[in-house]
XYZ file of C-alpha atoms in Angstrom:
617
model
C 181.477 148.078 88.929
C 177.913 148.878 88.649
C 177.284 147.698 85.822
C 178.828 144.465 86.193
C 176.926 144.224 89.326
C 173.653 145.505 87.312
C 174.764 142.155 84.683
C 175.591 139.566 87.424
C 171.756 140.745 88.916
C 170.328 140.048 85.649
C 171.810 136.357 84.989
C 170.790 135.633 88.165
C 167.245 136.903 87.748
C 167.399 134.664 83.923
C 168.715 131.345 86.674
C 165.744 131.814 88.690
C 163.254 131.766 85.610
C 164.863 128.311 84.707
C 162.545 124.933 84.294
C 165.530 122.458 82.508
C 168.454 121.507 82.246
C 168.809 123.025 78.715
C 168.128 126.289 79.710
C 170.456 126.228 82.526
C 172.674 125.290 79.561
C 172.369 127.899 77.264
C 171.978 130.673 80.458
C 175.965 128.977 81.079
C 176.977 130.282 78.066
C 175.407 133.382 78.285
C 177.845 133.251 81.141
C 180.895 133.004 79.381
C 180.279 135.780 76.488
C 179.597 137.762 79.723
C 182.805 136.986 81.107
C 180.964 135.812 84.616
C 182.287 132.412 84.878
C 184.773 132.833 87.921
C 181.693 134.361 89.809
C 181.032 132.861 92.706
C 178.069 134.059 92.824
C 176.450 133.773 89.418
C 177.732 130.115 89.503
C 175.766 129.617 93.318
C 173.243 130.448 91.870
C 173.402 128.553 88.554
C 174.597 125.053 90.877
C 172.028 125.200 93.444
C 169.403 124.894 90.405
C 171.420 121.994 88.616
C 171.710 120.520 91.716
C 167.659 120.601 92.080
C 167.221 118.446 89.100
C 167.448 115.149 90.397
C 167.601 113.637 87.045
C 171.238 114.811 86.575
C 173.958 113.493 88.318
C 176.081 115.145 90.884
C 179.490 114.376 89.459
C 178.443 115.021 85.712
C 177.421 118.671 85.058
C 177.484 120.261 88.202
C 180.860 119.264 89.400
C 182.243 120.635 86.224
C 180.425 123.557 86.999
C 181.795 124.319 90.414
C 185.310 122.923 89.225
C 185.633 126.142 86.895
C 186.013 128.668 89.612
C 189.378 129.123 90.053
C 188.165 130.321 93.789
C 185.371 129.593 95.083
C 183.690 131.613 97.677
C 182.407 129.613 100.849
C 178.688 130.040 99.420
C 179.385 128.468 96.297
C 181.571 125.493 98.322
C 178.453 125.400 100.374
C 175.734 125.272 97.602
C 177.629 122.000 96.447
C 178.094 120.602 99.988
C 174.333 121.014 100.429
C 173.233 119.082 97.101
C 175.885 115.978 98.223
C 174.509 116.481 101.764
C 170.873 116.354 100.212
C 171.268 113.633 97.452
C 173.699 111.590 98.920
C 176.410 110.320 99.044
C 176.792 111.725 102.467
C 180.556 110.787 102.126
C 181.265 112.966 99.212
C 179.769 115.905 100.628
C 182.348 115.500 104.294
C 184.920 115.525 101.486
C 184.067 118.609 99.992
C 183.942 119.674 103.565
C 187.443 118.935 104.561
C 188.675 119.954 100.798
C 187.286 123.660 101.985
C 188.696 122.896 105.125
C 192.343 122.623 103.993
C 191.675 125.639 101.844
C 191.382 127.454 104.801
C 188.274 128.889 103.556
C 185.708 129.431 106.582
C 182.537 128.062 106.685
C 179.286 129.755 106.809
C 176.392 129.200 108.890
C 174.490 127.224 105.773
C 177.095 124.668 105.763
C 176.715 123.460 108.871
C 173.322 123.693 108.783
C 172.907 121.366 105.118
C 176.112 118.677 107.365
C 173.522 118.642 110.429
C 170.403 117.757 108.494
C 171.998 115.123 106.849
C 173.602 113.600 110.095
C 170.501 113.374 111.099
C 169.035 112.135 108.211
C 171.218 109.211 108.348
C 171.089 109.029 112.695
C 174.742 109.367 112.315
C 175.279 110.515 115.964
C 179.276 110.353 115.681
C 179.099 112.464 112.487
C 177.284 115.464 114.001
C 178.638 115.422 117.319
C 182.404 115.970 115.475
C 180.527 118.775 113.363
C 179.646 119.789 116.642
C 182.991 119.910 117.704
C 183.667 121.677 114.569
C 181.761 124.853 115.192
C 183.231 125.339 118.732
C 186.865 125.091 117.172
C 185.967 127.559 114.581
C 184.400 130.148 117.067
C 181.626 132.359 116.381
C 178.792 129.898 115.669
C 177.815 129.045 118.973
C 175.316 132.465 118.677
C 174.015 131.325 115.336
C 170.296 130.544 115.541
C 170.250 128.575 112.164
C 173.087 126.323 113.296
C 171.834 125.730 116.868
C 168.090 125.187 115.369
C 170.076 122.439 113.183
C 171.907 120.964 115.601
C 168.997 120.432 117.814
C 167.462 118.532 114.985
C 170.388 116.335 114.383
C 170.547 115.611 118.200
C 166.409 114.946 118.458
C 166.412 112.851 115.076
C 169.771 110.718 116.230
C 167.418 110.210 119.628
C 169.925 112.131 122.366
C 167.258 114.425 123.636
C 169.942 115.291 126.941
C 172.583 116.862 123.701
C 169.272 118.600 122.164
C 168.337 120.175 125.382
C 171.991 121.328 126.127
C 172.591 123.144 123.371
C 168.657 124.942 123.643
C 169.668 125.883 127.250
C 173.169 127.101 126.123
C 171.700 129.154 122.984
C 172.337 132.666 124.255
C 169.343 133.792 121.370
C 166.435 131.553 120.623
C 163.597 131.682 117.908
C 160.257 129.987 117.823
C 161.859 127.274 115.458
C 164.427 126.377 118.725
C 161.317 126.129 121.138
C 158.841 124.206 118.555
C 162.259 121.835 117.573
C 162.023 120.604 121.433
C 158.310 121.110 121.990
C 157.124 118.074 119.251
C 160.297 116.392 120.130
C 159.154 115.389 123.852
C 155.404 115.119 122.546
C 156.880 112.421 120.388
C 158.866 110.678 122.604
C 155.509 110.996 125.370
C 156.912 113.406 127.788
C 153.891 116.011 127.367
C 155.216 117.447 130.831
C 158.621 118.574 129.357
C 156.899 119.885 126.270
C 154.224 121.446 128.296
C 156.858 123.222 130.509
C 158.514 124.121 127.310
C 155.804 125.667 125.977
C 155.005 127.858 128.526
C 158.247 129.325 128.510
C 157.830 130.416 124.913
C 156.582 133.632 125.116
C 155.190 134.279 121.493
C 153.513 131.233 120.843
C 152.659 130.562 116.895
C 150.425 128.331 115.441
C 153.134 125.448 115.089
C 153.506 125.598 118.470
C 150.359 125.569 119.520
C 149.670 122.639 117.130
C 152.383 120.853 118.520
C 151.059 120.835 121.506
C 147.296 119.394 120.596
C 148.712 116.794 118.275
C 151.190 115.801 120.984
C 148.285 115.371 123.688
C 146.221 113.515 121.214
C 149.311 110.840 119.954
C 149.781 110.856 123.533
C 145.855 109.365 124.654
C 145.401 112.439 126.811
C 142.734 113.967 124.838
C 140.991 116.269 127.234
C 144.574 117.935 127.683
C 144.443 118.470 124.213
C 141.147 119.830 124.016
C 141.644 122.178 126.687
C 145.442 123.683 124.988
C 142.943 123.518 122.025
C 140.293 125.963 123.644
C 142.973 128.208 124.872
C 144.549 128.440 121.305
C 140.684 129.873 120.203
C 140.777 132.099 122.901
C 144.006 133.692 121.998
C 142.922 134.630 118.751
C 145.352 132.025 117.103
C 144.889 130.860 113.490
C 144.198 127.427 113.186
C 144.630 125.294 110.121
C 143.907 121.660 108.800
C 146.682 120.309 111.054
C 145.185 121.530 114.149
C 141.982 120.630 113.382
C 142.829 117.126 112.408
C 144.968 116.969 116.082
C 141.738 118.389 118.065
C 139.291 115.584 116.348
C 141.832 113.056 116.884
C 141.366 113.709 120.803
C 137.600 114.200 120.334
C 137.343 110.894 118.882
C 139.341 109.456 121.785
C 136.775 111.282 124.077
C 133.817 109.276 122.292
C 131.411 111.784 123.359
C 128.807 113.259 120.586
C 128.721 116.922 122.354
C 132.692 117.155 121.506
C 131.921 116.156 117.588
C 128.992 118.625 117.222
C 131.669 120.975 118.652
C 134.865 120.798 116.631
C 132.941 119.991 113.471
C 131.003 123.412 113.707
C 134.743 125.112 114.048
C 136.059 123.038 111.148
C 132.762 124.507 109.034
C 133.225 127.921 110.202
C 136.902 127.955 109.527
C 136.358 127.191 105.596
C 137.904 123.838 106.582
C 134.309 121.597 106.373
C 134.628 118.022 104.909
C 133.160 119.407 101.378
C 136.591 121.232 101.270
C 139.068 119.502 103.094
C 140.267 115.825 102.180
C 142.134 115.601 105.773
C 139.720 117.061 108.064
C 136.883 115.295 106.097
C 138.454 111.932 107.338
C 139.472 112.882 110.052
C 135.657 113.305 111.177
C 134.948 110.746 109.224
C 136.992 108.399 111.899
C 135.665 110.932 114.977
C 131.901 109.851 113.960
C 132.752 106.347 113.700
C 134.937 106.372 117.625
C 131.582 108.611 118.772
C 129.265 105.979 117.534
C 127.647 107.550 114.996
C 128.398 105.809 112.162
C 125.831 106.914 109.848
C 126.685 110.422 110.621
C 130.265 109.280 109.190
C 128.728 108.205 106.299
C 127.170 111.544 105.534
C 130.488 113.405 106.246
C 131.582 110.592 103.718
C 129.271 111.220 100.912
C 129.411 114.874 101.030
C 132.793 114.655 99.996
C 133.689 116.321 97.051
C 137.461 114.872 96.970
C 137.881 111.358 98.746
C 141.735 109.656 98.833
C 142.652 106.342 100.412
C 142.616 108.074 104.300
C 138.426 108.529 103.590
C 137.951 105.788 102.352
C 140.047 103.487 104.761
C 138.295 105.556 107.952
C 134.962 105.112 106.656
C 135.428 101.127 106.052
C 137.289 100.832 109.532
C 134.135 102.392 110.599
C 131.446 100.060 109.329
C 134.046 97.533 110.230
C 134.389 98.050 113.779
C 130.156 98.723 114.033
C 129.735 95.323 112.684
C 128.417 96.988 109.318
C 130.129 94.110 107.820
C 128.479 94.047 103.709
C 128.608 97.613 103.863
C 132.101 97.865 104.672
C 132.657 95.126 102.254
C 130.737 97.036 99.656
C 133.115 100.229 99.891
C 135.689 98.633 99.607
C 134.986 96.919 96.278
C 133.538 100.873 95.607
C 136.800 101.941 95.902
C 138.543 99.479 93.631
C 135.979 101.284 90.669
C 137.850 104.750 91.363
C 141.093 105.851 90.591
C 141.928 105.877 94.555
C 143.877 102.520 95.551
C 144.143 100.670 98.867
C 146.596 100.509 101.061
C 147.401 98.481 103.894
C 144.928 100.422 106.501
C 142.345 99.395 104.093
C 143.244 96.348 103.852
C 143.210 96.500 108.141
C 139.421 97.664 107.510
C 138.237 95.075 105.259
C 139.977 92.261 107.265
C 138.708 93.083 110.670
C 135.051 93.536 108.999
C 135.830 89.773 108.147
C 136.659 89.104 111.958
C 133.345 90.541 113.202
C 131.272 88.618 110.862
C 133.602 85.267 110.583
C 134.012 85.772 106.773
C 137.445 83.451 106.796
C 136.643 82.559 103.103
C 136.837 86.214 101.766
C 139.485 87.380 104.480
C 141.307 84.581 103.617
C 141.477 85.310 99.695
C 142.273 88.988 99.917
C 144.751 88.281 101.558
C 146.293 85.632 99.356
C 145.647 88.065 96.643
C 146.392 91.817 98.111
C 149.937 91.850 97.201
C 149.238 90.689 93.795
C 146.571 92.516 92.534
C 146.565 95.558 94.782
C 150.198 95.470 95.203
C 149.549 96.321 98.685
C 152.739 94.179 100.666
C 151.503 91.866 103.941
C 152.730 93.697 107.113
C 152.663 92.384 110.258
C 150.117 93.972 111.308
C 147.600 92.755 108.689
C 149.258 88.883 109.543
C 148.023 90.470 113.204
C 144.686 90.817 111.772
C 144.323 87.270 109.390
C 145.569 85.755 113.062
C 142.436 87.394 114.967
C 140.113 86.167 111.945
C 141.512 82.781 111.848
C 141.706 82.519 115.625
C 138.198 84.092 117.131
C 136.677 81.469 114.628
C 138.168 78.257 115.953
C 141.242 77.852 113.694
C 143.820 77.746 115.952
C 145.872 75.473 114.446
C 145.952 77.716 110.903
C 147.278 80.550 112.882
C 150.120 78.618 114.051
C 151.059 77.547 110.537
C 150.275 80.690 109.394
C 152.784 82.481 111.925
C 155.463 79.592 111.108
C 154.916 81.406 107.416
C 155.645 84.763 108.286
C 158.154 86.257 106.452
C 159.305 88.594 108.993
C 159.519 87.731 112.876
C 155.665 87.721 114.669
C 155.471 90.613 116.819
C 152.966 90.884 120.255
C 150.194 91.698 117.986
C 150.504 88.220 115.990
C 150.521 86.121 119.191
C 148.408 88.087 121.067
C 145.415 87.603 118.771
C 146.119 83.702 119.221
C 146.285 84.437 122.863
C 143.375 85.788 122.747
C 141.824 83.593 120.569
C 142.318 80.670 122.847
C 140.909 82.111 125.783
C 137.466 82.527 123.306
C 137.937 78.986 122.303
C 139.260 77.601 125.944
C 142.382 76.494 124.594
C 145.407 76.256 127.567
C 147.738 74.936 125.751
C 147.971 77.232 122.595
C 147.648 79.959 125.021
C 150.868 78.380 126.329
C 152.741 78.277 123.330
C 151.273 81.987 122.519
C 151.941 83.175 126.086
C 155.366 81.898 126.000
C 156.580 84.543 123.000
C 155.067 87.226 124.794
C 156.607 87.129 128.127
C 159.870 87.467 125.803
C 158.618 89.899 123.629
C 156.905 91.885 126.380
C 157.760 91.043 129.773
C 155.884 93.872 130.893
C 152.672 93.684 129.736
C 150.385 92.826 132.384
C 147.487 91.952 129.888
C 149.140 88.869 128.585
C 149.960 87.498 132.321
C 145.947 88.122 132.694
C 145.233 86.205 129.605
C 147.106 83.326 130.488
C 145.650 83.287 133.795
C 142.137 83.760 132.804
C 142.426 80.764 130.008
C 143.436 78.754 132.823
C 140.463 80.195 134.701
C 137.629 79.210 132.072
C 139.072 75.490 132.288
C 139.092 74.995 136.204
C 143.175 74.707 136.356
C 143.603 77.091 139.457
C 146.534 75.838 140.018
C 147.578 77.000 137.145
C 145.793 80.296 137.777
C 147.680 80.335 141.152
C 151.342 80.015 139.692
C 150.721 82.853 136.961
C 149.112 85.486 139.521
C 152.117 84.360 141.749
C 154.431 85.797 138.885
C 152.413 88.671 138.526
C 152.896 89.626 142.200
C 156.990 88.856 141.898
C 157.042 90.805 138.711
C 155.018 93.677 140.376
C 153.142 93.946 137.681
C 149.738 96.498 138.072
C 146.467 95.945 136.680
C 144.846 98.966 134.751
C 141.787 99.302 136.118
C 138.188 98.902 134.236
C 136.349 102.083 133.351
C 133.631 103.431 131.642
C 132.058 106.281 130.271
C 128.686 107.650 129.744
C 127.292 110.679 128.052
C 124.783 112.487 130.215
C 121.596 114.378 128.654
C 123.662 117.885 129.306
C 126.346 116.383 127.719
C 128.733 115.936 130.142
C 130.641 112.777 130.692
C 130.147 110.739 133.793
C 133.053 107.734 134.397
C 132.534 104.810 136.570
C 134.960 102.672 137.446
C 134.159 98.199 138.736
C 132.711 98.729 142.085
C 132.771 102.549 142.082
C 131.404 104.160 145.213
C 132.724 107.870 144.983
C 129.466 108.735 142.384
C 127.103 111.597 144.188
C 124.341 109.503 143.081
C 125.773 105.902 143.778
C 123.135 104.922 146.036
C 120.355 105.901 142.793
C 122.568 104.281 140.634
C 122.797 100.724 142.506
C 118.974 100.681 143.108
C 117.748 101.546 139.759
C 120.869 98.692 138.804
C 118.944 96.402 141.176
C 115.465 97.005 139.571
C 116.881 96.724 136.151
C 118.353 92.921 137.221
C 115.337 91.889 138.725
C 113.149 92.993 135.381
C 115.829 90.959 133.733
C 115.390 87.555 135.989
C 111.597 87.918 134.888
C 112.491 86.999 131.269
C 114.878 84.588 131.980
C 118.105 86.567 132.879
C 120.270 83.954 134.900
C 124.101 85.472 135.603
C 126.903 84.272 133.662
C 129.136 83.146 136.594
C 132.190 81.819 133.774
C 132.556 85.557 133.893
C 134.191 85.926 136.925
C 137.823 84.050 136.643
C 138.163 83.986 140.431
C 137.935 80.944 142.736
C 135.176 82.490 144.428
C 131.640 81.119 145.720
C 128.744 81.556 143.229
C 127.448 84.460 145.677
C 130.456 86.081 145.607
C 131.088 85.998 141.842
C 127.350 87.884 141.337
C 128.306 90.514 143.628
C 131.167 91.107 141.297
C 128.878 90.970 138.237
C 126.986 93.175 139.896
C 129.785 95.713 140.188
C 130.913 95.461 136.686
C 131.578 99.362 135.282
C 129.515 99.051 132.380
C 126.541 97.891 134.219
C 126.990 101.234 136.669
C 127.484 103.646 133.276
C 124.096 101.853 132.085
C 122.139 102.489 135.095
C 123.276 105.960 135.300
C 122.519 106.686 131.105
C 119.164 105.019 132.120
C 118.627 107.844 135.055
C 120.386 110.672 133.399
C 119.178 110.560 129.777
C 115.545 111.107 128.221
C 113.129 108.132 127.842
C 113.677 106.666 124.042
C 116.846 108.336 123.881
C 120.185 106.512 123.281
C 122.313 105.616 125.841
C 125.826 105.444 124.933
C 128.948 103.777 126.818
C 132.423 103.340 126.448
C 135.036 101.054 127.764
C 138.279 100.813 127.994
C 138.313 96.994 128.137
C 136.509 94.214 126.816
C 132.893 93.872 127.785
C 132.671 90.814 129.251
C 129.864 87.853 128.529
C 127.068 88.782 131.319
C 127.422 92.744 130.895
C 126.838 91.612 126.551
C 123.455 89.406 127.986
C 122.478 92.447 130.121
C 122.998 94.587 127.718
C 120.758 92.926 125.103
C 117.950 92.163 127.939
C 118.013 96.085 129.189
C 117.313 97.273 125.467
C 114.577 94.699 125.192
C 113.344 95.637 128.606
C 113.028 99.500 128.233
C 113.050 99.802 124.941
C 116.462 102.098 124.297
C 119.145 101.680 122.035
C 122.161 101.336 124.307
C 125.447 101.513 122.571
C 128.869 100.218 124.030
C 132.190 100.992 122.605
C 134.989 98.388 124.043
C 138.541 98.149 122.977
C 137.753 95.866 120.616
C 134.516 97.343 118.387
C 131.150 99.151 119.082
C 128.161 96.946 120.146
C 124.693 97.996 118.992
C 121.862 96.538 121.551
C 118.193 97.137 120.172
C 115.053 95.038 121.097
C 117.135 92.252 122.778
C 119.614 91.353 120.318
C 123.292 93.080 119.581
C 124.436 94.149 116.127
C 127.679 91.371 116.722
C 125.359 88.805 116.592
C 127.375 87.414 119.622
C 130.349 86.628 117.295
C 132.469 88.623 119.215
């Protein structure tokens, strides 16, 4: 006995040194002159490596294989279950499943766990809850880690979070794997305060768990969350890798603010995970930079790359894009088509909104004719999304209808909201009708697009018009998201303002040095834009609500807060409008600052009276 067990050790040591097919071959023979060909466990062994070549066929060699033993042992049943479960077809491996089954031969915790995966895999809710079933008939699984851990999966991948949470709760023994399942689960689905209270229940936290929880915060837009779990994580001593990293400059991006970038990229350095040595976290600060507004510190985190993929190379042409670094994102990109690295549809998103800023429809419109065809990069909808905004913002209305009518796949709200938008630049009411009318059925919800509508109407004088929409607004209790912005104080820290803000502890410095700064302006010809204000208001009325604008606070604060010569830097979570762009331009002519504003469209660059959009924007 031992030295057949010292033989069947020794095959299965040969197995594990295997690379093809005809070795596993001529170790199966081997097999037979050793008289180990009904052993269930030799022959696991041997299938689970057949199996792994994908080149050979499931019901060629390998069922032949496990066809030989006379009796097979639920491991080996299980090994070929698994590879069917795996490679498809799914049906095949329930067969071998209920083949075992009447066989009475039990199954082990790895079968289940190979049927639950692929449920999953294929959202076959009806599948996995009858496996389910399955493992409470049989008895004796409802303790088993690997199984529960599987099951949750299934349940969280088939989109029944209520099942997944069940059978965690029920799980008389858990492992990090159960919390972590659960933990990116909600962060996926947006419930951070599930995951949070989750995570806080986990006693030994790892570093998936902790990443989890970043990443979720930063997917989630609630990036000071995630820099605070993030600071924790430090403090505990945790290891961090590029994952992390990449999830704590995603948030510090979102933040905008150049004290958070110096931050995390010193970490990133010190943690032997710098851009000279990490392709992710390299463009991952590559896009932080750009969201901070520092593009040409992106482009040095860009250049000192010793490895660049498609990710770099799309960040850092999204990033002169969205600065209004039009030629030089051009330039990249037609870099990039030198190297071996080839484009994909984000970089085609780059190159196409660089396009938009500059009102390049010519070139936009041939790479996009030609992307599929020479890049073999396929249109999506959101690049149709983007040839809409760069046909629409330059006057083409008419080309973005015929160009949605060409779609082959069904416009989505990003497709007619750029030619909503688009008409409210171009004071179009009745595109915006036809525009406005898909998106109440697409998105009934969405406040913006009721807003859009109603402001189109605005900038044309049809308040009737603007009466009946904000009428449907009020019956639809729809909310309004409020304007903010931000500003980066000389200490760093990060003042927010929101239209007509009062609460400030220096409001009352704030409005006069506003005032003073208005009144400098009216010397050199300022005059308010009243077309501005969409409200039926007298012209008095509308400058008081210029006046209150949140930008225009943020300014006057960076003006008071911030060193003379130094730049002042603002973002916004909505579109700056026309007179905060003209004050904008007059107070860097005026003082003699760089004052940059981020919207949620692109960054604006103001410098000796004139913006970097060139007012196409």
């Amino acid at each position: 006995m031992a030295l057949q067990r010292g033989l069947e050790s020794e095959v299965v040591r040969i197995v594990e040194c295997c690379r093809t097919l005809n070795q596993a071959k001529q170790v199966h023979a081997h097999i037979y002159r050793n008289n180990l060909e009904q052993c269930s466990y030799v022959i696991t062994k041997l299938l689970r490596f057949v199996t792994s070549l994908t080149q050979v066929p499931l019901h060629s060699y390998p069922r032949l294989l496990f066809a030989q033993v006379h009796n097979p042992n639920p491991f080996l049943w299980t090994a070929f279950i698994r590879a069917y479960a795996l490679r498809g077809p799914l049906s095949q491996a329930l067969r071998l499943f209920c083949s075992m089954r009447k066989r009475r031969i039990s199954p082990v915790s790895f079968t289940f766990s190979a049927l639950f995966s692929a449920s999953g895999a294929a959202r076959d809710t009806l599948l996995g809850a009858q496996l389910h079933a399955q493992t409470l008939l049989l008895g004796g699984f409802d303790s088993d880690i690997y199984v529960n851990n599987a099951m949750i999966d299934m349940y969280v991948k088939c989109g029944f979070m209520r099942c997944a949470r069940k059978v965690f709760d029920e799980m008389p023994e858990r492992d990090v794997v159960s919390w972590t399942e659960l933990i990116v689960a909600y962060a996926r689905r947006g419930d951070m305060k599930a995951a949070q209270d989750l995570f806080d229940g986990l006693h030994v936290k790892d570093m998936v768990a902790w990443t989890a929880m970043v990443t979720g915060y930063a997917q989630n837009a609630m990036p000071k969350d995630a820099v605070e779990v993030f600071r924790r994580l430090l403090d505990e001593g945790v290891e961090i890798d590029e994952v992390t990293l990449v999830g704590v400059i995603s948030a510090c991006a979102q933040l905008g603010a150049s004290v958070y970038a110096k931050w995390i990229r010193d970490i990133a350095e010190s943690s032997g995970f710098g851009p000279g040595s990490s392709v992710l976290v390299g463009s991952a600060l590559i896009d932080m930079y750009s969201k901070c507004g520092n593009v040409e510190e992106a482009y040095n985190v860009f250049k000192g790359m010793r490895e660049r993929n498609v990710f770099s190379y799309s960040s850092m042409i999204v990033g002169f894009a969205i600065h209004g670094r039009v030629h030089a994102a051009i330039k990249l990109f037609y870099d990039m088509l030198e190297t071996e690295v080839k484009p994909n549809h984000v970089t085609f998103v780059g190159v196409l909104t660089a396009c938009t800023h500059a009102g390049l429809v010519d070139l936009g419109q041939q790479l996009f004719a030609t992307m599929e065809k020479c890049y073999g990069v396929a249109p999506t909808a959101e690049l149709y999304a983007c040839m809409a905004d760069l046909l629409g913002r330059a006057g083409y209305l008419e080309k973005v209808i015929r160009l949605v009518e060409t779609m082959p796949m069904k416009p989505d709200g990003a497709v007619w909201g750029a030619l909503l938008g688009a008409s409210y630049v171009h004071g179009n009411p009745d595109v915006a009708e036809i525009a406005s009318k898909h998106l109440f059925e697409l998105e009934p919800d969405n406040l913006g697009n009721y807003l859009l509508l109603s402001n189109t109407y605005a900038s044309v004088g049809r308040w009737d018009d603007v009466s009946r929409v904000r009428k449907c607004i009020r019956e639809k209790n729809l909310k309004k998201d409020p304007g903010w912005s931000w500003v980066e104080a000389k200490n760093g820290m990060i003042h927010k303002f929101a239209a007509g803000d009062l609460k400030h502890p220096q409001i009352n410095e704030i409005k006069k040095e506003l005032n003073e700064l208005l009144e400098r302006l009216k010397g050199i010809g300022y005059i308010p834009n009243l077309s501005s204000v969409l409200y039926d208001v007298n012209d008095d009325e509308k400058k008081l609500l210029l006046m209150a604008h949140s930008e225009k606070l943020a300014l006057a604060f960076g003006l008071l807060s911030t060193d003379a010569g130094s730049t002042i830097k603002i973002m916004k979570n909505l579109r700056i409008c026309k007179d905060c762009h003209i004050v904008m331009c007059g107070a860097s002519r005026l003082t003699g600052r760089k004052i940059v504003v981020r919207d949620n469209t692109r960054f604006h660059h103001f410098l000796n009276g004139a913006c970097s959009c060139r007012n196409f924007w």
